[in-house]
Amino acid sequence: VKRLRLPSGSCNEELVNEVDALIALDHPAIVRLIEYFVADSEVLLVMELLQGPSLGEKLREQGRFPEAFAVRCLRHMLKALFCCHCHGIAHNDVSEENFRFETCHADAVLRMVDFGLSEMSVQESTLARHEHVPRGLYVQKRDIWSVGAILYQMLAGARLLPEEGSCWPEATNPSYVPVRLSTLDASDQAMDLLSKMLEPTTARRITAQEALQHPLVVRSYGFTE
């Protein structure tokens, strides 16, 4: 059971509609949301129980991942986001703690276990308008940037950005990412995908579907949906 405190002035009806949409999601890379209960100041989410560690815990335990394992994890994250984005749901708070392995087995599926349920702030909406990008697409592309930052962390054994919780494109100097990538020991295909996911301009950034069709993912797993 997960407890979410409702912000003051929030609309319960909007939250219920959003949670209903999450319950309708049915994908092996997304934890199943079974039921929910709305109280005066919080909502209780009853979710499927997973036995494995979070991706964040795995990273803290193991540090840098072999590229093949990192791409395997990436594929599961992208599949979860692709499903959400196809249903008009953008996460808006993607981090390594939002994904958990189904079991402790080496071949366990990595699944999305947490959802960004809050609305975008005025600042984020302003940024979306400034880039002339529809608000929903802006947040979806922000999700992709965050997953790109997680891919970097899996390959490098260190965060892309020094401050935890600041993994958003608008929080990053555009010249910072190329400098970080230049020191990364990874394959040419991994570097190419990273550059597309961490593209600073929203409109030019790759989508979840395009990332799943990238040669790195297709070559490793043959996933072409």
Coordinates of C-alpha atoms in Angstrom, one line a residue:
V1 CA 0.0 0.0 0.0
K2 CA 1.3 3.4 -1.0
R3 CA 0.1 6.6 0.7
L4 CA 0.0 9.9 -1.3
R5 CA -0.8 13.1 0.6
L6 CA -3.1 15.3 -1.4
P7 CA -1.8 18.9 -1.8
S8 CA -4.1 21.6 -0.4
G9 CA -6.6 22.8 -3.0
S10 CA -6.2 19.7 -5.2
C11 CA -9.2 18.3 -7.0
N12 CA -10.2 14.8 -5.9
E13 CA -12.2 14.2 -9.0
E14 CA -9.2 14.9 -11.2
L15 CA -7.0 12.6 -9.1
V16 CA -9.6 9.8 -9.2
N17 CA -9.8 10.1 -13.0
E18 CA -6.0 9.8 -13.2
V19 CA -5.8 6.8 -10.9
D20 CA -8.6 5.1 -12.8
A21 CA -6.5 5.5 -16.0
L22 CA -3.5 4.0 -14.2
I23 CA -5.6 1.0 -13.1
A24 CA -6.6 0.5 -16.8
L25 CA -2.9 0.1 -17.7
D26 CA -2.0 -3.6 -18.3
H27 CA 1.6 -4.1 -19.2
P28 CA 4.3 -6.6 -18.0
A29 CA 6.7 -3.7 -17.4
I30 CA 4.3 -1.8 -15.1
V31 CA 3.3 -2.9 -11.6
R32 CA -0.4 -3.6 -11.3
L33 CA -2.5 -1.0 -9.4
I34 CA -5.2 -3.1 -7.8
E35 CA -7.4 -0.6 -6.0
Y36 CA -7.3 2.8 -4.3
F37 CA -9.1 4.7 -1.5
V38 CA -9.4 8.4 -1.3
A39 CA -9.5 10.0 2.2
D40 CA -9.8 13.7 3.1
S41 CA -6.1 14.4 2.9
E42 CA -4.5 11.4 1.2
V43 CA -5.1 8.6 -1.3
L44 CA -4.1 5.0 -0.6
L45 CA -2.9 2.9 -3.6
V46 CA -3.0 -0.9 -3.3
M47 CA -0.4 -2.3 -5.7
E48 CA 1.0 -5.6 -6.6
L49 CA 3.8 -6.8 -4.4
L50 CA 7.3 -7.2 -6.0
Q51 CA 10.0 -9.1 -4.2
G52 CA 13.1 -7.7 -5.9
P53 CA 15.2 -4.6 -5.2
S54 CA 14.6 -1.2 -6.8
L55 CA 16.9 -0.1 -9.6
G56 CA 18.4 2.5 -7.2
E57 CA 19.2 -0.2 -4.7
K58 CA 20.8 -2.4 -7.4
L59 CA 22.9 0.6 -8.5
R60 CA 24.0 1.4 -5.0
E61 CA 24.9 -2.3 -4.5
Q62 CA 26.6 -3.0 -7.8
G63 CA 27.7 0.4 -9.1
R64 CA 28.3 0.4 -12.8
F65 CA 26.3 -2.2 -14.9
P66 CA 27.7 -4.1 -17.9
E67 CA 26.3 -2.5 -21.0
A68 CA 24.1 -5.6 -22.0
F69 CA 22.4 -5.5 -18.6
A70 CA 22.0 -1.7 -18.7
V71 CA 20.3 -2.0 -22.1
R72 CA 18.1 -4.7 -20.8
C73 CA 16.9 -2.5 -17.9
L74 CA 16.5 0.4 -20.3
R75 CA 14.3 -1.7 -22.6
H76 CA 11.9 -2.4 -19.7
M77 CA 11.8 1.2 -18.6
L78 CA 11.1 2.4 -22.2
K79 CA 8.4 -0.2 -22.7
A80 CA 6.7 1.0 -19.5
L81 CA 6.9 4.7 -20.6
F82 CA 5.8 3.8 -24.1
C83 CA 2.7 2.2 -22.7
C84 CA 2.0 5.2 -20.4
H85 CA 2.6 7.7 -23.2
C86 CA 0.3 5.8 -25.6
H87 CA -2.5 6.1 -23.0
G88 CA -1.9 9.9 -22.6
I89 CA -0.1 9.5 -19.3
A90 CA 3.2 11.2 -18.6
H91 CA 5.2 10.3 -15.5
N92 CA 6.9 13.6 -14.9
D93 CA 9.0 12.3 -12.0
V94 CA 11.1 9.4 -13.4
S95 CA 14.0 8.2 -11.2
E96 CA 15.8 4.9 -10.5
E97 CA 13.7 4.5 -7.4
N98 CA 10.5 4.4 -9.6
F99 CA 11.5 1.0 -11.0
R100 CA 11.8 -2.3 -9.2
F101 CA 12.8 -5.8 -10.2
E102 CA 10.0 -8.3 -10.1
T103 CA 12.1 -10.9 -8.2
C104 CA 15.7 -11.2 -7.0
H105 CA 16.6 -13.5 -9.9
A106 CA 19.2 -12.3 -12.4
D107 CA 16.7 -12.3 -15.3
A108 CA 13.9 -10.6 -13.4
V109 CA 11.8 -8.1 -15.3
L110 CA 12.3 -4.4 -14.2
R111 CA 8.9 -2.8 -13.7
M112 CA 7.6 0.7 -13.1
V113 CA 6.2 0.9 -9.6
D114 CA 5.5 4.6 -9.0
F115 CA 3.7 7.2 -11.0
G116 CA 3.9 11.0 -11.2
L117 CA 0.4 12.0 -10.2
S118 CA 0.9 15.7 -9.6
E119 CA 0.2 18.4 -12.1
M120 CA 3.0 20.4 -13.8
S121 CA 4.0 23.6 -12.1
V122 CA 3.4 27.0 -13.7
Q123 CA 7.1 27.2 -14.5
E124 CA 7.1 23.9 -16.4
S125 CA 4.0 25.0 -18.4
T126 CA 5.8 28.2 -19.2
L127 CA 8.8 26.3 -20.5
A128 CA 6.6 24.1 -22.7
R129 CA 5.0 27.2 -24.2
H130 CA 8.4 28.8 -24.7
E131 CA 9.6 25.8 -26.7
H132 CA 6.3 25.8 -28.7
V133 CA 5.6 22.2 -27.7
P134 CA 2.3 20.8 -26.5
R135 CA 2.2 20.4 -22.7
G136 CA 1.6 16.7 -22.8
L137 CA 4.4 16.0 -25.3
Y138 CA 6.7 18.2 -23.3
V139 CA 6.3 16.1 -20.2
Q140 CA 6.7 12.9 -22.2
K141 CA 9.9 14.1 -23.6
R142 CA 11.0 15.1 -20.1
D143 CA 10.4 11.5 -19.1
I144 CA 12.8 10.4 -21.9
W145 CA 15.5 12.8 -20.7
S146 CA 15.2 11.4 -17.2
V147 CA 15.5 7.8 -18.5
G148 CA 18.6 8.8 -20.5
A149 CA 20.1 10.1 -17.3
I150 CA 19.4 6.8 -15.7
L151 CA 21.0 5.0 -18.6
Y152 CA 24.1 7.2 -18.1
Q153 CA 24.2 6.3 -14.4
M154 CA 24.0 2.6 -15.2
L155 CA 26.9 2.8 -17.7
A156 CA 29.0 5.2 -15.7
G157 CA 28.4 4.1 -12.1
A158 CA 27.8 7.8 -11.3
R159 CA 24.9 10.3 -11.7
L160 CA 24.7 12.4 -14.7
L161 CA 24.0 15.4 -12.5
P162 CA 25.6 15.8 -9.1
E163 CA 22.4 16.7 -7.2
E164 CA 19.9 14.0 -6.5
G165 CA 16.5 14.9 -7.8
S166 CA 17.7 17.5 -10.3
C167 CA 17.6 15.1 -13.4
W168 CA 15.5 17.4 -15.6
P169 CA 16.7 19.1 -18.8
E170 CA 15.8 22.6 -17.8
A171 CA 18.0 22.2 -14.7
T172 CA 21.0 21.4 -16.8
N173 CA 23.5 23.6 -18.7
P174 CA 23.3 22.3 -22.3
S175 CA 27.1 22.2 -22.5
Y176 CA 27.3 20.0 -19.4
V177 CA 25.9 16.8 -20.9
P178 CA 28.4 16.5 -23.8
V179 CA 31.3 17.0 -21.4
R180 CA 30.0 14.1 -19.2
L181 CA 29.4 11.9 -22.3
S182 CA 32.9 12.5 -23.6
T183 CA 34.4 10.7 -20.6
L184 CA 32.0 7.7 -20.7
D185 CA 33.3 4.3 -21.7
A186 CA 30.5 2.8 -23.8
S187 CA 29.8 1.5 -27.3
D188 CA 29.2 3.9 -30.2
Q189 CA 25.5 2.8 -30.3
A190 CA 25.0 3.5 -26.6
M191 CA 26.6 6.9 -27.0
D192 CA 24.3 7.7 -30.0
L193 CA 21.2 6.7 -28.1
L194 CA 22.3 8.7 -25.0
S195 CA 22.8 11.8 -27.2
K196 CA 19.3 11.4 -28.6
M197 CA 17.7 10.9 -25.2
L198 CA 19.6 13.7 -23.6
E199 CA 19.0 16.2 -26.5
P200 CA 18.4 19.6 -24.8
T201 CA 15.8 20.7 -27.3
T202 CA 12.4 19.1 -26.5
A203 CA 11.2 18.9 -30.1
R204 CA 14.4 17.1 -31.3
R205 CA 14.5 14.7 -28.4
I206 CA 13.8 11.0 -29.2
T207 CA 10.4 9.5 -28.2
A208 CA 10.0 6.2 -26.2
Q209 CA 8.9 4.4 -29.4
E210 CA 11.9 5.7 -31.4
A211 CA 14.2 4.7 -28.6
L212 CA 12.8 1.2 -28.6
Q213 CA 13.6 1.1 -32.3
H214 CA 17.2 2.3 -31.9
P215 CA 19.8 -0.2 -33.2
L216 CA 21.2 -0.7 -29.7
V217 CA 17.9 -2.0 -28.4
V218 CA 16.9 -3.9 -31.5
R219 CA 20.3 -5.5 -31.8
S220 CA 20.3 -6.6 -28.2
Y221 CA 16.7 -7.8 -28.0
G222 CA 15.1 -7.6 -31.3
F223 CA 12.3 -5.4 -29.9
T224 CA 10.8 -3.4 -32.8
E225 CA 7.3 -2.4 -31.6

